[in-house]
């Protein structure tokens, strides 16, 4: 990227562009050599079966660390894990303020307390419709509808141009909780300034035509399913979707039923919502200890585990090992959620266990019991028409979502559509242009309590162990080549059959190698080590068809 001394407004995605989750982006303003930076969101994604032992994945903030003196603040659009989940891991080192709404700030404090995190961050409360200034940036939070309270788009204004960073949003004129997306403010943005506007926009549903259904419609459908149920009703949904939980509670109350909550995250988030006055007028919500005191046809259970988490409430109920709660034949189980990509197998397993128990399972495939919090193509078109962007940068999505969004923007006549990926630097104004791979980026893994790069983690070794098992042999030889102790063997993760045992194969191989080697060669620990390593791998491979992981320890005494 050619150096220049003119002021520029640039956008740098560090995570969340080309993937779902791990959202983190930076906006820079000023000449190239002296830019000031703000950061928007600091999220995580979750480790899957291909990353054994890895719980969380987050964007590597190396670029920000290199420019730490010029990084001014972090602004959080909302408190979903993929937008705020890495704040306490990554942001304390910068010692700069975090701007968040009251709900997001409370979620951050609860996360710190619940996870026992020592590090803290300085949080400044922001309010939709009230702009604030950070260095050369004026930032206005704008209320948008989403599947968690107090979600915001951010209008970022500089002397040479503006950026509307939508965060996660949908139009939804009738949300269950909170205000709808501020349509009037969006329209005003397109008319009120001579400064050009870049739209940095959610692409999650850019492949779907029409508009996302409203939460109000989901609430009506849940109410009907609860009212019609002859026995217990259990519902699992995302714990952070407070509006959905409120819909379920209201439906239960209308049907003359009591509500029981099960799951720590559900209790924590509903407690925050209650403290902030979001649950006023709702009936009493019982803890799980009250479950067995409520008549079967008068109970609605709301529980965690919609993504198949093994330790969550619904998984334990399905396995029959929950200490308090069970579901029986004739009960109704509603999955008011969709499986996040990668979680389908775990969710299906839980549903199958429930069906085997005679429980009626209802999912989004059977009835409209869930709706996304992201805009479809019709909503994107409306937003374009309101804000009139000169530049569109699709973000928040995999390649297929970003491409569909970019194509839609071109079809709708947006002058500059910039396709980008993590690590690119996009000059928004003047003269929009993307500079690929301009910034070092990557991932960090949370491996237990250790935050490390993929190369520093032990994932590769764990994959090898999961595929090839482990054989460890230890013995001691003296200077004459005599075996004076051992061999001792430990074998993990290899097959044992009635006809032939890996233990016997290894034991015979070690004995044969030791017997065949002259004493002088046996006294050379390196020679003996290499011979045992190759011999055991070859013999087990001949039996198993795979080469195991082998560690040999030959000690000279």
Coordinates of C-alpha atoms in Angstrom, one line a residue:
X1 CA 0.0 0.0 0.0
X2 CA 1.6 3.2 -1.1
X3 CA 2.3 5.6 1.7
X4 CA 0.4 8.9 1.7
X5 CA 0.2 11.9 4.1
X6 CA -3.5 12.7 3.2
X7 CA -6.2 11.8 5.7
X8 CA -7.9 8.5 5.0
X9 CA -10.7 6.5 6.6
X10 CA -9.8 2.8 6.5
X11 CA -11.4 -0.4 7.7
X12 CA -9.5 -3.5 8.7
X13 CA -11.3 -6.8 9.5
X14 CA -9.4 -8.9 12.0
X15 CA -12.0 -11.6 12.4
X16 CA -15.5 -12.5 11.2
X17 CA -15.1 -11.9 7.4
X18 CA -14.9 -15.1 5.6
X19 CA -16.2 -17.0 8.6
X20 CA -19.1 -17.0 11.1
X21 CA -18.0 -15.8 14.5
X22 CA -14.9 -14.2 16.0
X23 CA -16.0 -10.7 14.9
X24 CA -13.4 -8.0 15.4
X25 CA -12.6 -5.0 13.2
X26 CA -10.6 -1.7 13.3
X27 CA -11.3 1.7 11.8
X28 CA -8.4 4.0 11.3
X29 CA -8.4 7.7 10.5
X30 CA -5.5 10.0 9.5
X31 CA -2.4 9.8 7.3
X32 CA -0.9 6.4 7.0
X33 CA 2.0 7.1 9.3
X34 CA -0.1 8.6 12.1
X35 CA -3.5 7.0 12.1
X36 CA -5.7 6.7 15.2
X37 CA -7.7 3.6 15.6
X38 CA -11.0 2.4 17.2
X39 CA -12.0 -1.3 17.5
X40 CA -15.5 -2.6 17.0
X41 CA -16.3 -5.9 18.8
X42 CA -14.0 -8.5 20.1
X43 CA -15.7 -11.9 19.8
X44 CA -14.9 -15.6 19.8
X45 CA -15.8 -18.7 17.9
X46 CA -15.9 -22.2 19.4
X47 CA -13.5 -25.1 18.9
X48 CA -14.9 -28.2 17.2
X49 CA -13.9 -31.9 16.9
X50 CA -11.0 -30.9 14.7
X51 CA -9.4 -28.9 17.5
X52 CA -9.4 -31.3 20.5
X53 CA -9.1 -29.5 23.8
X54 CA -9.6 -26.0 22.3
X55 CA -12.7 -24.2 23.9
X56 CA -12.5 -20.8 22.3
X57 CA -10.9 -19.2 19.2
X58 CA -10.3 -15.5 18.9
X59 CA -8.7 -13.1 16.5
X60 CA -5.0 -12.5 16.9
X61 CA -4.7 -8.7 17.9
X62 CA -1.0 -8.5 16.8
X63 CA -1.8 -5.6 14.4
X64 CA -3.5 -3.6 17.2
X65 CA -0.6 -4.4 19.6
X66 CA 1.9 -3.0 17.1
X67 CA -0.2 0.2 17.0
X68 CA -1.2 0.2 20.7
X69 CA -0.3 3.8 21.4
X70 CA -2.8 4.9 18.7
X71 CA -5.6 2.5 19.7
X72 CA -8.2 4.7 21.4
X73 CA -11.2 2.5 22.4
X74 CA -13.3 -0.6 21.9
X75 CA -17.0 -0.3 21.1
X76 CA -19.3 -3.3 21.5
X77 CA -22.3 -3.6 19.3
X78 CA -24.0 -6.2 21.5
X79 CA -23.2 -9.1 23.9
X80 CA -23.4 -12.3 21.8
X81 CA -20.2 -14.3 22.4
X82 CA -19.1 -13.9 18.7
X83 CA -19.0 -10.1 19.3
X84 CA -17.9 -9.7 22.9
X85 CA -16.6 -13.1 24.2
X86 CA -12.9 -12.3 23.9
X87 CA -12.9 -8.9 25.6
X88 CA -11.6 -10.1 29.0
X89 CA -8.9 -12.2 27.3
X90 CA -7.6 -9.6 24.8
X91 CA -8.5 -6.1 25.8
X92 CA -7.0 -5.6 29.3
X93 CA -3.5 -5.3 27.8
X94 CA -4.5 -2.2 25.9
X95 CA -5.8 -0.4 29.0
X96 CA -8.2 1.7 26.9
X97 CA -12.0 2.2 27.5
X98 CA -14.7 -0.1 26.4
X99 CA -18.0 1.5 25.3
X100 CA -21.1 -0.6 25.8
X101 CA -24.8 -0.4 26.7
X102 CA -26.0 -1.3 30.2
X103 CA -27.0 -4.8 29.3
X104 CA -23.7 -5.5 27.5
X105 CA -21.8 -4.0 30.4
X106 CA -23.7 -6.2 32.9
X107 CA -23.1 -9.3 30.8
X108 CA -19.4 -8.5 30.7
X109 CA -19.4 -8.1 34.5
X110 CA -21.3 -11.4 35.0
X111 CA -18.8 -13.2 32.7
X112 CA -15.9 -11.9 34.7
X113 CA -17.5 -13.0 38.0
X114 CA -18.7 -16.3 36.7
X115 CA -15.4 -17.4 35.1
X116 CA -13.3 -16.1 38.0
X117 CA -11.3 -13.7 35.7
X118 CA -8.9 -11.4 37.5
X119 CA -8.4 -9.0 34.6
X120 CA -10.9 -6.2 34.2
X121 CA -11.7 -3.4 31.7
X122 CA -12.9 0.2 32.1
X123 CA -16.5 0.3 30.7
X124 CA -18.2 3.5 29.7
X125 CA -21.9 3.3 29.2
X126 CA -23.2 4.4 25.8
X127 CA -26.8 5.2 24.9
X128 CA -28.6 4.8 21.5
X129 CA -29.1 8.2 19.8
X130 CA -26.4 10.0 21.9
X131 CA -23.2 10.4 19.9
X132 CA -19.8 10.5 21.7
X133 CA -16.3 11.5 20.5
X134 CA -13.2 9.3 20.6
X135 CA -10.2 11.1 19.1
X136 CA -11.1 12.1 15.5
X137 CA -14.2 9.8 15.5
X138 CA -17.7 10.7 16.4
X139 CA -19.7 7.5 17.2
X140 CA -23.5 7.3 17.4
X141 CA -25.1 4.1 18.6
X142 CA -28.4 3.3 16.8
X143 CA -30.9 0.9 18.1
X144 CA -31.4 -2.2 16.0
X145 CA -33.6 -5.3 16.5
X146 CA -31.6 -8.6 17.1
X147 CA -31.9 -11.7 19.2
X148 CA -30.4 -10.1 22.3
X149 CA -31.3 -6.9 24.1
X150 CA -29.7 -3.6 23.4
X151 CA -28.1 -4.3 20.0
X152 CA -26.7 -1.4 18.1
X153 CA -25.4 -0.3 14.8
X154 CA -22.7 2.4 14.9
X155 CA -22.5 5.5 12.8
X156 CA -18.9 6.5 12.7
X157 CA -18.2 10.0 11.4
X158 CA -14.9 11.6 10.5
X159 CA -14.1 14.8 8.7
X160 CA -13.8 13.0 5.3
X161 CA -16.5 10.4 5.4
X162 CA -18.8 8.2 7.5
X163 CA -19.2 4.4 8.1
X164 CA -22.3 2.7 9.2
X165 CA -21.3 -0.5 10.9
X166 CA -24.5 -2.4 11.3
X167 CA -23.4 -5.2 13.7
X168 CA -26.1 -7.9 13.8
X169 CA -29.5 -6.6 12.9
X170 CA -32.9 -7.2 11.3
X171 CA -35.8 -4.9 10.7
X172 CA -38.5 -6.6 12.9
X173 CA -41.2 -3.9 13.5
X174 CA -42.7 -5.9 16.4
X175 CA -39.9 -7.4 18.6
X176 CA -41.0 -9.0 21.8
X177 CA -38.6 -7.0 24.0
X178 CA -37.1 -3.6 23.4
X179 CA -37.5 -1.2 20.5
X180 CA -37.5 -2.0 16.8
X181 CA -34.8 -1.0 14.5
X182 CA -34.7 2.8 14.3
X183 CA -36.0 3.2 10.7
X184 CA -36.4 6.9 11.0
X185 CA -32.8 7.4 12.0
X186 CA -31.6 5.2 9.1
X187 CA -33.5 7.2 6.6
X188 CA -32.2 10.5 8.1
X189 CA -28.6 9.2 7.7
X190 CA -29.1 9.0 3.9
X191 CA -30.3 12.6 3.7
X192 CA -28.6 14.6 6.4
X193 CA -25.0 15.0 5.4
X194 CA -22.8 15.8 2.4
X195 CA -20.2 13.4 3.7
X196 CA -20.1 10.1 1.8
X197 CA -21.2 6.9 3.6
X198 CA -19.7 3.4 3.6
X199 CA -22.0 0.6 4.7
X200 CA -20.2 -2.2 6.6
X201 CA -23.1 -4.7 6.7
X202 CA -24.1 -8.1 8.1
X203 CA -24.2 -10.8 5.4
X204 CA -25.4 -13.8 7.4
X205 CA -28.8 -14.1 5.5
X206 CA -27.8 -12.5 2.2
X207 CA -28.6 -15.7 0.4
X208 CA -32.3 -15.7 1.5
X209 CA -35.0 -13.7 -0.2
X210 CA -37.8 -11.8 1.5
X211 CA -37.7 -10.5 5.1
X212 CA -37.1 -12.4 8.3
X213 CA -40.3 -13.1 10.3
X214 CA -41.0 -11.1 13.4
X215 CA -40.5 -12.4 17.0
X216 CA -44.1 -11.6 17.5
X217 CA -45.1 -14.3 15.0
X218 CA -42.8 -16.8 16.8
X219 CA -44.4 -15.9 20.1
X220 CA -47.9 -16.6 18.7
X221 CA -46.8 -20.0 17.5
X222 CA -45.2 -20.9 20.8
X223 CA -48.3 -19.9 22.6
X224 CA -50.5 -22.2 20.5
X225 CA -48.1 -25.2 21.0
X226 CA -48.0 -24.6 24.7
X227 CA -51.8 -24.2 25.0
X228 CA -52.5 -27.4 23.0
X229 CA -50.1 -29.6 24.9
X230 CA -51.7 -32.3 27.0
X231 CA -48.8 -32.7 29.4
X232 CA -45.5 -31.0 30.2
X233 CA -43.9 -28.6 27.7
X234 CA -40.1 -28.1 27.7
X235 CA -38.5 -25.4 25.5
X236 CA -34.8 -24.9 24.8
X237 CA -33.5 -21.7 23.2
X238 CA -30.5 -19.5 23.3
X239 CA -30.2 -18.2 26.8
X240 CA -29.2 -14.8 25.6
X241 CA -32.5 -14.4 23.6
X242 CA -34.3 -12.7 26.4
X243 CA -37.2 -11.7 24.1
X244 CA -37.8 -15.3 23.2
X245 CA -37.8 -16.3 26.9
X246 CA -40.3 -13.6 27.6
X247 CA -42.5 -14.9 24.8
X248 CA -42.4 -18.4 26.3
X249 CA -43.2 -17.1 29.8
X250 CA -46.2 -15.0 28.6
X251 CA -47.5 -18.0 26.6
X252 CA -47.2 -20.2 29.7
X253 CA -49.1 -17.7 31.8
X254 CA -51.9 -17.4 29.3
X255 CA -52.2 -21.2 29.3
X256 CA -52.4 -21.3 33.1
X257 CA -49.0 -22.9 33.5
X258 CA -46.0 -22.2 35.9
X259 CA -42.5 -21.7 34.4
X260 CA -39.4 -23.4 35.6
X261 CA -35.9 -22.3 34.5
X262 CA -33.0 -24.8 34.3
X263 CA -29.4 -23.8 33.4
X264 CA -26.9 -21.5 34.9
X265 CA -26.5 -19.2 31.9
X266 CA -30.3 -18.9 31.7
X267 CA -30.5 -17.8 35.4
X268 CA -27.6 -15.4 35.0
X269 CA -29.0 -13.7 31.9
X270 CA -32.5 -13.5 33.2
X271 CA -31.2 -12.1 36.4
X272 CA -29.4 -9.3 34.5
X273 CA -32.6 -8.6 32.5
X274 CA -34.6 -8.4 35.8
X275 CA -32.1 -6.0 37.3
X276 CA -32.4 -3.7 34.3
X277 CA -36.2 -3.7 34.4
X278 CA -36.8 -5.8 31.3
X279 CA -39.0 -8.4 33.0
X280 CA -41.6 -6.1 34.7
X281 CA -45.1 -7.6 34.7
X282 CA -43.9 -11.2 34.2
X283 CA -45.1 -13.9 36.6
X284 CA -42.7 -15.7 39.0
X285 CA -40.1 -17.8 37.4
X286 CA -39.2 -20.9 39.5
X287 CA -35.9 -22.6 40.0
X288 CA -35.6 -26.3 38.9
X289 CA -36.1 -27.5 42.5
X290 CA -39.8 -26.6 42.1
X291 CA -40.2 -28.8 39.0
X292 CA -41.6 -31.9 40.8
X293 CA -44.1 -29.8 42.8
X294 CA -45.9 -28.6 39.7
X295 CA -48.7 -30.7 38.1
X296 CA -47.6 -32.3 34.8
X297 CA -50.2 -30.4 32.7
X298 CA -49.4 -27.1 34.5
X299 CA -45.6 -26.9 33.8
X300 CA -43.5 -25.2 31.2
X301 CA -39.7 -25.9 31.5
X302 CA -37.3 -23.5 29.8
X303 CA -33.8 -25.0 29.7
X304 CA -30.3 -24.5 28.2
X305 CA -28.6 -26.8 25.7
X306 CA -30.1 -25.8 22.3
X307 CA -26.7 -26.4 20.7
X308 CA -26.2 -29.9 22.1
X309 CA -23.8 -29.0 24.8
X310 CA -23.1 -32.2 26.7
X311 CA -23.3 -30.6 30.2
X312 CA -26.3 -28.4 29.6
X313 CA -29.7 -29.1 31.0
X314 CA -31.5 -30.7 28.0
X315 CA -28.6 -33.0 27.3
X316 CA -28.7 -34.4 30.8
X317 CA -32.5 -34.7 30.7
X318 CA -32.3 -36.6 27.4
X319 CA -29.7 -39.0 28.9
X320 CA -31.8 -39.4 32.0
X321 CA -29.1 -38.3 34.4
X322 CA -30.4 -34.8 35.4
X323 CA -30.7 -34.8 39.3
X324 CA -34.1 -33.1 39.4
X325 CA -35.8 -33.0 35.9
X326 CA -37.1 -35.7 33.7
X327 CA -39.4 -35.9 30.6
X328 CA -41.7 -38.7 30.0
X329 CA -43.7 -40.2 27.1
X330 CA -46.4 -37.8 26.0
X331 CA -44.5 -34.7 27.1
X332 CA -43.6 -32.1 24.4
X333 CA -40.1 -30.7 23.7
X334 CA -39.7 -27.6 21.6
X335 CA -36.4 -26.6 20.1
X336 CA -36.9 -22.9 19.6
X337 CA -33.5 -22.6 17.9
X338 CA -31.4 -23.7 15.0
X339 CA -28.2 -25.7 15.2
X340 CA -25.2 -23.6 14.6
X341 CA -23.1 -25.2 11.8
X342 CA -20.9 -27.8 13.4
X343 CA -23.4 -28.6 16.2
X344 CA -25.9 -30.6 14.1
X345 CA -24.8 -34.0 15.2
X346 CA -24.9 -33.2 18.9
X347 CA -28.4 -31.6 18.6
X348 CA -29.7 -34.6 16.6
X349 CA -28.4 -37.0 19.2
X350 CA -30.3 -35.3 21.9
X351 CA -33.5 -35.2 19.8
X352 CA -33.2 -38.9 19.1
X353 CA -32.7 -39.7 22.8
X354 CA -35.9 -37.8 23.6
X355 CA -37.9 -39.5 20.8
X356 CA -36.8 -42.9 22.1
X357 CA -38.3 -41.9 25.5
X358 CA -41.6 -41.1 23.8
X359 CA -41.3 -37.4 24.0
X360 CA -42.8 -35.4 21.2
X361 CA -40.0 -33.3 19.6
X362 CA -40.9 -30.1 17.7
X363 CA -38.2 -28.2 15.8
X364 CA -38.1 -25.4 13.3
X365 CA -38.6 -28.0 10.6
X366 CA -42.0 -28.8 12.0
X367 CA -43.3 -25.4 12.9
X368 CA -42.2 -21.8 12.9
X369 CA -40.7 -21.8 16.4
X370 CA -37.5 -20.0 15.6
X371 CA -36.4 -17.1 13.5
X372 CA -32.9 -15.6 12.9
X373 CA -31.8 -12.2 14.1
X374 CA -30.2 -11.3 10.7
X375 CA -31.5 -9.5 7.6
X376 CA -32.7 -11.2 4.5
X377 CA -32.3 -9.7 1.0
X378 CA -35.5 -7.7 1.2
X379 CA -34.3 -6.0 4.4
X380 CA -30.9 -5.3 2.9
X381 CA -32.6 -3.6 0.0
X382 CA -34.6 -1.4 2.3
X383 CA -31.4 -0.4 4.2
X384 CA -29.6 0.5 1.0
X385 CA -32.5 2.7 0.0
X386 CA -32.6 4.5 3.3
X387 CA -28.9 5.2 3.9
X388 CA -27.8 5.6 0.3
X389 CA -24.2 4.2 0.7
X390 CA -21.5 5.1 -1.8
X391 CA -19.5 2.1 -0.6
X392 CA -20.7 -1.4 0.5
X393 CA -18.4 -3.8 2.4
X394 CA -20.1 -7.1 3.2
X395 CA -18.9 -8.6 6.5
X396 CA -20.1 -11.2 9.0
X397 CA -20.3 -14.4 6.9
X398 CA -18.6 -17.1 5.0
X399 CA -17.5 -16.7 1.4
X400 CA -20.9 -17.7 0.0
X401 CA -22.7 -15.1 2.1
X402 CA -20.2 -12.3 1.3
X403 CA -20.4 -13.1 -2.4
X404 CA -24.2 -13.1 -2.4
X405 CA -24.3 -9.8 -0.5
X406 CA -21.8 -8.2 -2.8
X407 CA -23.8 -9.3 -5.9
X408 CA -27.0 -7.9 -4.4
X409 CA -25.3 -4.5 -3.7
X410 CA -24.1 -4.3 -7.3
X411 CA -27.6 -5.2 -8.6
X412 CA -29.0 -2.4 -6.4
X413 CA -26.7 0.1 -7.9
X414 CA -24.3 0.8 -5.1
X415 CA -21.3 2.6 -6.8
X416 CA -18.5 0.8 -4.9
X417 CA -18.8 -2.7 -3.6
X418 CA -15.6 -3.9 -1.9
X419 CA -15.1 -7.6 -1.2
X420 CA -12.7 -8.2 1.6
X421 CA -11.3 -10.8 4.0
X422 CA -9.6 -10.8 7.4
X423 CA -6.3 -9.1 7.2
X424 CA -7.2 -6.8 4.2
X425 CA -7.0 -3.0 4.6
X426 CA -9.9 -1.3 2.9
X427 CA -9.6 2.4 2.2
X428 CA -13.2 3.7 2.5
X429 CA -12.5 7.3 1.7
X430 CA -11.2 8.9 -0.4
X431 CA -11.1 6.5 -3.5
X432 CA -12.4 3.2 -2.1
X433 CA -10.0 0.3 -2.6
X434 CA -9.0 -2.9 -0.9
X435 CA -5.4 -3.9 -0.2
X436 CA -5.3 -7.6 0.3
X437 CA -3.4 -9.2 3.2
X438 CA -2.1 -5.8 4.2
X439 CA -2.3 -6.6 8.0
X440 CA -0.9 -9.6 9.9
X441 CA -3.8 -11.5 11.4
X442 CA -4.7 -15.0 12.5
X443 CA -6.2 -16.9 15.4
X444 CA -5.5 -17.4 19.1
X445 CA -6.7 -20.5 20.9
X446 CA -7.8 -20.7 24.5
X447 CA -6.4 -24.0 25.5
X448 CA -7.5 -24.6 29.1
X449 CA -6.2 -21.5 30.9
X450 CA -3.5 -20.8 28.2
X451 CA -3.9 -18.3 25.4
X452 CA -1.7 -19.4 22.5
X453 CA -1.2 -19.4 18.8
X454 CA -2.2 -22.5 16.8
X455 CA 1.5 -23.4 16.5
X456 CA 2.1 -23.1 20.2
X457 CA -0.9 -25.3 21.0
X458 CA -0.7 -29.0 21.4
X459 CA -3.5 -29.6 18.8
X460 CA -1.4 -31.4 16.2
X461 CA -0.1 -33.8 18.8
X462 CA -3.6 -34.5 20.1
X463 CA -4.8 -35.3 16.6
X464 CA -2.0 -37.8 16.2
X465 CA -2.8 -39.4 19.5
X466 CA -6.5 -39.6 18.6
X467 CA -5.6 -41.4 15.4
X468 CA -2.6 -43.5 16.3
X469 CA -2.9 -44.2 20.0
X470 CA 0.3 -44.3 22.1
X471 CA 2.9 -46.9 23.0
X472 CA 5.5 -46.1 25.6
X473 CA 8.5 -48.4 26.4
X474 CA 11.1 -47.8 29.1
X475 CA 14.1 -49.9 30.0
X476 CA 17.6 -49.6 31.5
X477 CA 20.9 -51.0 30.2
X478 CA 24.3 -51.0 31.7
X479 CA 27.7 -50.4 30.0
X480 CA 27.9 -54.1 29.0
X481 CA 24.6 -53.9 27.1
X482 CA 22.7 -56.0 29.7
X483 CA 19.0 -55.0 30.4
X484 CA 19.0 -54.4 34.1
X485 CA 15.4 -53.1 34.5
X486 CA 12.3 -53.3 32.3
X487 CA 11.1 -53.2 29.8
X488 CA 8.0 -51.4 31.2
X489 CA 5.2 -50.7 28.7
X490 CA 2.2 -48.5 28.6
X491 CA -0.3 -48.8 25.7
X492 CA -3.2 -46.4 25.2
X493 CA -5.8 -46.2 22.4
X494 CA -4.9 -49.3 20.4
X495 CA -7.2 -52.2 19.6
X496 CA -7.1 -55.5 21.6
X497 CA -8.8 -58.6 20.1
X498 CA -9.4 -62.1 21.4
X499 CA -7.1 -63.5 18.7
X500 CA -4.1 -61.2 19.1
X501 CA -3.1 -58.5 21.6
X502 CA -1.1 -55.4 20.8
X503 CA 0.5 -55.8 24.2
X504 CA 1.8 -59.3 23.2
X505 CA 3.1 -57.9 19.8
X506 CA 5.0 -55.1 21.5
X507 CA 6.4 -57.4 24.2
X508 CA 7.6 -60.0 21.6
X509 CA 9.1 -57.3 19.4
X510 CA 11.1 -55.7 22.2
X511 CA 12.3 -59.2 23.3
X512 CA 13.3 -60.2 19.8
X513 CA 15.2 -56.9 19.1
X514 CA 17.1 -57.1 22.4
X515 CA 17.9 -60.8 21.8
X516 CA 19.1 -60.2 18.2
X517 CA 21.4 -57.2 19.0
X518 CA 25.0 -57.8 20.2
X519 CA 25.7 -56.5 23.7
X520 CA 28.1 -53.8 22.5
X521 CA 25.3 -52.3 20.2
X522 CA 22.7 -52.7 23.0
X523 CA 24.9 -50.5 25.2
X524 CA 24.6 -47.7 22.7
X525 CA 21.3 -46.1 23.9
X526 CA 20.7 -44.2 20.7
X527 CA 21.1 -47.4 18.5
X528 CA 18.8 -49.4 20.8
X529 CA 16.3 -46.6 20.9
X530 CA 16.1 -46.4 17.2
X531 CA 15.8 -50.1 16.7
X532 CA 13.0 -50.4 19.2
X533 CA 11.1 -47.5 17.7
X534 CA 11.2 -48.8 14.1
X535 CA 10.6 -52.4 15.1
X536 CA 7.5 -51.6 17.2
X537 CA 6.0 -49.2 14.6
X538 CA 6.5 -51.7 11.8
X539 CA 5.1 -54.8 13.7
X540 CA 2.1 -52.9 15.0
X541 CA 1.4 -51.5 11.6
X542 CA 1.5 -55.0 10.1
X543 CA -1.2 -56.0 12.6
X544 CA -3.3 -52.9 12.7
X545 CA -2.7 -51.1 9.4
X546 CA -1.7 -47.9 11.1
X547 CA 1.5 -46.7 12.5
X548 CA 1.1 -45.9 16.2
X549 CA 2.8 -43.1 18.1
X550 CA 5.8 -44.6 19.9
X551 CA 8.0 -43.2 22.6
X552 CA 11.1 -45.2 23.7
X553 CA 13.1 -44.4 26.8
X554 CA 16.4 -46.2 27.1
X555 CA 18.4 -45.3 30.2
X556 CA 22.1 -46.0 30.7
X557 CA 23.0 -47.1 34.3

